[in-house]
Coordinates of N, CA and C and ligand atoms in Angstrom, one line a residue:
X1 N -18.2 0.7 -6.9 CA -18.3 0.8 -5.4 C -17.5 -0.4 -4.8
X2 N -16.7 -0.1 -4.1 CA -15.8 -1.1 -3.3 C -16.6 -2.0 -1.9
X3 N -16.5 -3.2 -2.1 CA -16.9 -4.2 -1.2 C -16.2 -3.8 0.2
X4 N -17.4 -3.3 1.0 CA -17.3 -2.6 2.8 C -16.0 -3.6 3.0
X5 N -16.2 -4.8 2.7 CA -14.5 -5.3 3.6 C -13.1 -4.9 3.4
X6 N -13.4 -4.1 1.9 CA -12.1 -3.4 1.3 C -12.3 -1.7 1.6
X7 N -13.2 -1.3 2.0 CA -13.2 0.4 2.2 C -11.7 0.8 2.7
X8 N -11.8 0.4 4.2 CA -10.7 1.0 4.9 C -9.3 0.9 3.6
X9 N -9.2 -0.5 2.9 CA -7.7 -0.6 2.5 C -7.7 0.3 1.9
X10 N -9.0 0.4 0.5 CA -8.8 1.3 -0.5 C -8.7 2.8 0.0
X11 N -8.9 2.9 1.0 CA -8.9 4.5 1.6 C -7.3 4.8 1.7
X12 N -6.8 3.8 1.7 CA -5.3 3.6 2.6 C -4.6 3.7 1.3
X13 N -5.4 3.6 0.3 CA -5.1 3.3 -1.2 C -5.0 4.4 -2.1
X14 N -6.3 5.6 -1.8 CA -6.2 6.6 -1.9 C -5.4 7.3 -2.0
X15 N -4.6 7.5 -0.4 CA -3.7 8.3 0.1 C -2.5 8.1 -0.4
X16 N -1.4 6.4 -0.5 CA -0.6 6.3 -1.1 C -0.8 6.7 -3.1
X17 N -1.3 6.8 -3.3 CA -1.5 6.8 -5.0 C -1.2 8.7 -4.7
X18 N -1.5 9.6 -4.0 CA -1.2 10.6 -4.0 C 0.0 10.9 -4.0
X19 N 0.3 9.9 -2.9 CA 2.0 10.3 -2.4 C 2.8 9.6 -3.3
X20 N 2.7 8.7 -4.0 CA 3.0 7.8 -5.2 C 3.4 9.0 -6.0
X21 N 2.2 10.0 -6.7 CA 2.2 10.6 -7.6 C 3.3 12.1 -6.7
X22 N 3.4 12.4 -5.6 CA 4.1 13.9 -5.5 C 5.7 13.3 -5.2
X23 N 6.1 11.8 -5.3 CA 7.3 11.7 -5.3 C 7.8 11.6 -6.7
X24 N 7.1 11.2 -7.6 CA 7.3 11.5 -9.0 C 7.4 13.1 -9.4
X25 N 6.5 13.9 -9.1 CA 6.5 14.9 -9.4 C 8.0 15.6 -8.7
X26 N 8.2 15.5 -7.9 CA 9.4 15.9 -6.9 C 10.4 15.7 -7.1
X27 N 10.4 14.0 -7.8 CA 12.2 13.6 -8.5 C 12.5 14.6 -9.7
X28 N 11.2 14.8 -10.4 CA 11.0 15.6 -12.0 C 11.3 16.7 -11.4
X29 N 11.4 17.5 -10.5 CA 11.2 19.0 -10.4 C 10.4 19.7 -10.4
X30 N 9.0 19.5 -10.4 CA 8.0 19.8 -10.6 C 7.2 20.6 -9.4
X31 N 7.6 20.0 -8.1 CA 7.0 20.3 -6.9 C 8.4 21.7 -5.9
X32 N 7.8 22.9 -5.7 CA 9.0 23.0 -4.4 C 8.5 22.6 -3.4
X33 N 9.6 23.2 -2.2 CA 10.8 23.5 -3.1 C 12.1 22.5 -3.9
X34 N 12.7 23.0 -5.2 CA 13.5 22.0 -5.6 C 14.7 21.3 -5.0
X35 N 15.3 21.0 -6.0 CA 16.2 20.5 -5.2 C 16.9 19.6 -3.9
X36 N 17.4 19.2 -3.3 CA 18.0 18.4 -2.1 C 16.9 18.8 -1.0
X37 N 16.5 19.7 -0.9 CA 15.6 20.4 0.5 C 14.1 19.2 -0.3
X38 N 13.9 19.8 -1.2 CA 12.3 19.0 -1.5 C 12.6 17.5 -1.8
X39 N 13.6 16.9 -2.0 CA 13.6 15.5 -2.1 C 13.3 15.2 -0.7
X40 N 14.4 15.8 0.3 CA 14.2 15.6 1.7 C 13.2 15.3 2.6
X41 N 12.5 16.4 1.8 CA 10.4 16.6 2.3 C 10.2 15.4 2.1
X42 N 10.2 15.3 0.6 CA 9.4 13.5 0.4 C 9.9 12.6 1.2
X43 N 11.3 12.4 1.3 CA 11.7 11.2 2.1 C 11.2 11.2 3.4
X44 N 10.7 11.8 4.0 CA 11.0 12.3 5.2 C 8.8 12.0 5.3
X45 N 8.4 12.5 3.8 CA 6.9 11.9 4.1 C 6.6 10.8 3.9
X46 N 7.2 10.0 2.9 CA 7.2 9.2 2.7 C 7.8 8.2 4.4
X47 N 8.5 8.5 4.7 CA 9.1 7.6 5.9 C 7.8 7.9 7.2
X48 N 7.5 8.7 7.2 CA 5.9 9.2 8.0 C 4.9 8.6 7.7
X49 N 5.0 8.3 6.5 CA 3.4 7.7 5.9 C 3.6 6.2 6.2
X50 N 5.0 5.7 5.7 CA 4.9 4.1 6.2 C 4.7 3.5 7.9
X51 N 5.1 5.1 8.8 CA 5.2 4.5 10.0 C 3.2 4.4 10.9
X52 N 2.9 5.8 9.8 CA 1.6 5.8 10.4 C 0.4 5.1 9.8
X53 N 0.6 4.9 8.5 CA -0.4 4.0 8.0 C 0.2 2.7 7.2
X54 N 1.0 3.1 6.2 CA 1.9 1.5 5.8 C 2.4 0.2 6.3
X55 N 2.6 0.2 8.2 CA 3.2 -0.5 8.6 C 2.0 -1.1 8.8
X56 N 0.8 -0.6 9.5 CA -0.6 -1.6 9.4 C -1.4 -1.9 8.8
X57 N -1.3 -1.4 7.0 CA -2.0 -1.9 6.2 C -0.9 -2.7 5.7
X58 N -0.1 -3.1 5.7 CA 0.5 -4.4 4.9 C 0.3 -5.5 5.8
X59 N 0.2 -5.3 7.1 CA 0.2 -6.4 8.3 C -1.3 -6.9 8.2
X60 N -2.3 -5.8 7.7 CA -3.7 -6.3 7.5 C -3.8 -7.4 6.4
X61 N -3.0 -6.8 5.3 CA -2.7 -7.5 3.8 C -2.3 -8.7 4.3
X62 N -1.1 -9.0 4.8 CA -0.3 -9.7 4.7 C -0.6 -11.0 5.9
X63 N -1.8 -10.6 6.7 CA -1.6 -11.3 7.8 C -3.8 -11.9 7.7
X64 N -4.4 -11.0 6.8 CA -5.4 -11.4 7.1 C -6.4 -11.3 5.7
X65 N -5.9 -10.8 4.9 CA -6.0 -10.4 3.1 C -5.8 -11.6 2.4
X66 N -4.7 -11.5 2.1 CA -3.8 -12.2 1.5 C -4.5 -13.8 1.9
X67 N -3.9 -14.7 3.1 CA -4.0 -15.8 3.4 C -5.3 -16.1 3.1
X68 N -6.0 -15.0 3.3 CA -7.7 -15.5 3.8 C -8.3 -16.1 1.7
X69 N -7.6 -14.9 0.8 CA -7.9 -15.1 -0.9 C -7.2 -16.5 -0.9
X70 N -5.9 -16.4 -0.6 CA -4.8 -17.9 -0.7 C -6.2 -19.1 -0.7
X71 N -6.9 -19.0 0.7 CA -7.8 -20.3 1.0 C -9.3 -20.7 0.3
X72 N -9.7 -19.0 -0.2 CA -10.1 -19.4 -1.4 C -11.1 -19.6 -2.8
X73 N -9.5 -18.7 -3.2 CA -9.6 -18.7 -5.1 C -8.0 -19.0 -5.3
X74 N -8.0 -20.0 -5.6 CA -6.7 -20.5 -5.6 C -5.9 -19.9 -7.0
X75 N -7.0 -19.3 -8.2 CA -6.4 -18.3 -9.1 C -5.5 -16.8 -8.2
X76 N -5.6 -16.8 -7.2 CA -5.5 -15.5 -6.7 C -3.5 -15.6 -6.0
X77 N -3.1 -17.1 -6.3 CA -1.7 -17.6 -5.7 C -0.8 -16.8 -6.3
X78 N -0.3 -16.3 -7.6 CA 0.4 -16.7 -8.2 C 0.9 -14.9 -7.7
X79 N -0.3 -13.9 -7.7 CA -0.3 -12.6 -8.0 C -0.1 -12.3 -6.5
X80 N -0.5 -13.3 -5.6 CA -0.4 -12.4 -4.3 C 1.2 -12.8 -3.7
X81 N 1.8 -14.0 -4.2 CA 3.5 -13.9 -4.5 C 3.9 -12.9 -4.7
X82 N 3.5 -12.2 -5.9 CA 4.5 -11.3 -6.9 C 4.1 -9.8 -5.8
X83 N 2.5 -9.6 -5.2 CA 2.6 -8.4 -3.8 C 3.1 -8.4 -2.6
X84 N 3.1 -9.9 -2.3 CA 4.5 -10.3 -1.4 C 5.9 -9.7 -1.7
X85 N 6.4 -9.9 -2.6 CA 7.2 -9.2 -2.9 C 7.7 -7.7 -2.9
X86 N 6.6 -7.7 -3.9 CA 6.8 -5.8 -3.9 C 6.3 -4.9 -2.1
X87 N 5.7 -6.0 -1.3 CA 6.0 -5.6 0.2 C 7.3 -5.3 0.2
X88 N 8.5 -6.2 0.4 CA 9.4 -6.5 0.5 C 10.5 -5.3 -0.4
X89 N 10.0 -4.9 -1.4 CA 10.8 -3.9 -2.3 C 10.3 -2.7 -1.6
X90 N 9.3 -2.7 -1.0 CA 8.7 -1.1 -0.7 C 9.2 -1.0 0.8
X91 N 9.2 -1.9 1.5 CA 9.7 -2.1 2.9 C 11.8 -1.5 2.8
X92 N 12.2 -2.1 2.0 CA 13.5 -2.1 1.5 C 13.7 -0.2 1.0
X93 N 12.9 0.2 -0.1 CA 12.8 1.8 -0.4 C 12.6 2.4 0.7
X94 N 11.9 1.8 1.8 CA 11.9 3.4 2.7 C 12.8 3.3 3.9
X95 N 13.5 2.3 4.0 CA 14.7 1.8 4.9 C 15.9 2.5 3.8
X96 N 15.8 2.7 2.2 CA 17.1 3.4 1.7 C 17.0 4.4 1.9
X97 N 15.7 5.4 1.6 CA 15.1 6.9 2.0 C 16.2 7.2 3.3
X98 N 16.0 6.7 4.1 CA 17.2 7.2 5.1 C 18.4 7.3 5.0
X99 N 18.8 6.8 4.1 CA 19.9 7.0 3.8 C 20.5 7.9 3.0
X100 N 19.6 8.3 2.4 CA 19.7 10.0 0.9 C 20.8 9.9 0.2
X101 N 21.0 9.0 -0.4 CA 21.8 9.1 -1.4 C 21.1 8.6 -2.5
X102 N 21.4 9.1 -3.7 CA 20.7 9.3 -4.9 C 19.4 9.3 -4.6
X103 N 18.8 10.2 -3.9 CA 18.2 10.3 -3.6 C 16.4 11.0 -4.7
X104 N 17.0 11.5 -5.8 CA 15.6 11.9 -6.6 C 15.5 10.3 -7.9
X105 N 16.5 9.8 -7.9 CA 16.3 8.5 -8.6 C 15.5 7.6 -7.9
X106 N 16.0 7.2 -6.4 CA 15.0 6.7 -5.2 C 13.4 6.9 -5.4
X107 N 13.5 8.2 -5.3 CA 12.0 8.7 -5.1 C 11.2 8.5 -6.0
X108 N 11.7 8.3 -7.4 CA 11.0 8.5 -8.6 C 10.6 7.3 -8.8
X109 N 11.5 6.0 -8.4 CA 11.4 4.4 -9.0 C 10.8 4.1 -8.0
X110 N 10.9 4.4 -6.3 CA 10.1 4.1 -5.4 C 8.5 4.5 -5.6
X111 N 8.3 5.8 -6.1 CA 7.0 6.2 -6.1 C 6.2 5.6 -7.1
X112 N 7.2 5.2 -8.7 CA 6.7 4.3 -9.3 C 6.0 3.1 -9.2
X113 N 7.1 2.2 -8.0 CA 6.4 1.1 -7.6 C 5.5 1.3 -6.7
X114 N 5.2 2.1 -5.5 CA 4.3 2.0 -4.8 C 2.8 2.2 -5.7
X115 N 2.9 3.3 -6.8 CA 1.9 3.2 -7.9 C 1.2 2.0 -8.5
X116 N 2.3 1.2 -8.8 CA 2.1 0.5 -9.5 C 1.1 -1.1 -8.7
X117 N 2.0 -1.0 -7.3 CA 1.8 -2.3 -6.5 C 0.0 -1.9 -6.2
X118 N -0.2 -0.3 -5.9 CA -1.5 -0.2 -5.1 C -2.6 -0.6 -5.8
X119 N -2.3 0.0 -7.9 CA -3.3 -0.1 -8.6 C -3.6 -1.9 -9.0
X120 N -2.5 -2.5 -8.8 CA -2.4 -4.0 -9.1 C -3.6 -4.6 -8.0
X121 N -3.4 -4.1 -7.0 CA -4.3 -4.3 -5.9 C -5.8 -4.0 -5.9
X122 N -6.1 -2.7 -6.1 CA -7.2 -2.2 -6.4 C -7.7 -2.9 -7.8
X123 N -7.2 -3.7 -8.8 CA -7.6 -3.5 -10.2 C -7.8 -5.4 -10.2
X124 N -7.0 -6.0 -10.1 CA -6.7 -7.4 -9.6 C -7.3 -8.3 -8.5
X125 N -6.6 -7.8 -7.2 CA -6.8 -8.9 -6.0 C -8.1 -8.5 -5.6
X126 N -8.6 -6.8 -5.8 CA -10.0 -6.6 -5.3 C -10.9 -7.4 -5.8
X127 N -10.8 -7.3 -7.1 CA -11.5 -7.9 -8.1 C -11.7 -9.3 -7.8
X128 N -11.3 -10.0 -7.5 CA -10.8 -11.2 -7.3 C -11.7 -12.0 -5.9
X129 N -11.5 -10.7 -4.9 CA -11.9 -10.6 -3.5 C -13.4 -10.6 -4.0
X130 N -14.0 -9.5 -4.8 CA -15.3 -8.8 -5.2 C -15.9 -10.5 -5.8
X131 N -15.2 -11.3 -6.2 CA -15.8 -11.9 -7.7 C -15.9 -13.4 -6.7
X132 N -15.3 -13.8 -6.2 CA -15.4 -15.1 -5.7 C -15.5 -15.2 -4.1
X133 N -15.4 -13.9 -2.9 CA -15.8 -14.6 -1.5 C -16.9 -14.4 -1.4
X134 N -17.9 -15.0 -0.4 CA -18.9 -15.0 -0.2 C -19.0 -14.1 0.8
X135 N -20.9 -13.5 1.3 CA -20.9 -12.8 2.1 C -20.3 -12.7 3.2
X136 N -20.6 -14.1 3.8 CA -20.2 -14.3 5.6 C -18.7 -14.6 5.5
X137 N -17.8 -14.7 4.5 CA -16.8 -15.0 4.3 C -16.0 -13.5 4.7
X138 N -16.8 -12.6 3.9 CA -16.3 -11.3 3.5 C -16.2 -10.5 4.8
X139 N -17.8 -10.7 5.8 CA -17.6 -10.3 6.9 C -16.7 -10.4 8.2
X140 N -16.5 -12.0 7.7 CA -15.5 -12.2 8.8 C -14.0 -11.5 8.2
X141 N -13.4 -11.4 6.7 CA -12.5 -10.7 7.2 C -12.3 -9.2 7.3
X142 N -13.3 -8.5 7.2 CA -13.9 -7.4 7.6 C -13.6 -7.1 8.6
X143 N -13.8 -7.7 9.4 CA -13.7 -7.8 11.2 C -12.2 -7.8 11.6
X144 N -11.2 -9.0 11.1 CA -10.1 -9.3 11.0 C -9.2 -7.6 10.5
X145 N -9.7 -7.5 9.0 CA -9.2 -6.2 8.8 C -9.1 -5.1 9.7
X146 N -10.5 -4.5 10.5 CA -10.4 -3.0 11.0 C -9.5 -3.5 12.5
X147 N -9.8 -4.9 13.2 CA -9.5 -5.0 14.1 C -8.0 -4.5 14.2
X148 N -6.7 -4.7 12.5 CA -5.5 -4.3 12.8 C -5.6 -2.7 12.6
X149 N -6.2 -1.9 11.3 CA -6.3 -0.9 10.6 C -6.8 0.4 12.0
X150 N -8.2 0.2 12.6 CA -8.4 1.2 13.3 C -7.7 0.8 14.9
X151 N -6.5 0.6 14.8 CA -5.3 0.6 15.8 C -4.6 1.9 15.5
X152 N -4.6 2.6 14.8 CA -4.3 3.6 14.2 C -4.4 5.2 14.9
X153 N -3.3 5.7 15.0 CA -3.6 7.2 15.6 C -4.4 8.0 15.0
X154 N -4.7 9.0 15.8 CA -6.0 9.6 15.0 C -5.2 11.1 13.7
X155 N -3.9 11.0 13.8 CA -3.2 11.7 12.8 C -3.4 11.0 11.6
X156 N -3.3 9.9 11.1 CA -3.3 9.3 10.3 C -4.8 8.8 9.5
X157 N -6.0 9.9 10.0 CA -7.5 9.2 9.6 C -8.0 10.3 8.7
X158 N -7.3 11.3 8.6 CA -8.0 12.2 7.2 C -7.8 11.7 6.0
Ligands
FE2_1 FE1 -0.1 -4.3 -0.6
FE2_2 FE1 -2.7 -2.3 -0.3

């Protein structure tokens, strides 16, 4: 059971690990329809999913997450670098998405990493979050968190 100050992310965490997994299936051939039309889809959901929910769960991460573990479990530095980063690679993937060129290689390495960064998250920094903040600690960024997260259209809450 996930610590109430992480609900909303991991929900947000859910959804990407889905779309993680149908851009893989979709570079493979696996999903229609195939071909140039179905890569299209993805790019095109993928570019929808970062505008409606990705753009304010990394600003939650990155602006109220993140800093708040930085202050402290100072084990938690080295790894929230390396999701710093993979922001930065995932921000980068869906700015190439628009561009469709090589486009089922994109999709496949992109959906890779977004896989990869969410479960790091969920498996890692949660943990981390779960194992060393205190209650009133937790609350307060609780508060911090929905304050960015339920900024959110109501398209984006199933
Ligand atoms: Fe993240
Ligand atoms: Fe996340």
């Amino acid at each position: 059971m996930r610590h109430p100050s992480l609900i909303l992310l991991s929900h947000d965490h859910h959804h990407g690990l889905a779309l993680a997994l149908r851009c893989r299936k979709q570079a493979l051939g696996r999903i229609k329809p195939l071909g140039i039309q179905g890569l299209k889809e993805r790019a095109a959901e993928v570019r929808e999913f970062f505008r409606q929910n990705l753009k304010r769960h990394f600003k939650a991460e990155e602006e109220v997450l993140f800093p708040f573990l930085r202050g402290v479990v100072p084990q938690s530095h080295s790894l929230i670098d390396e999701l710093l980063r993979e922001h930065e690679q995932i921000r980068r993937w869906v700015q190439e998405l628009e561009a469709e060129r090589n486009l089922a290689k994109l999709i496949f390495d992109g959906g890779d990493l977004l896989e990869r960064h969410i479960r790091r998250e969920e498996r890692e920094l949660f943990l981390l979050f779960e194992k060393h903040v205190t209650q009133e600690e937790a609350e307060r960024a609780k508060k911090e968190i929905e304050k960015i997260l339920e900024r959110r259209g109501p398209s984006s809450s199933a």
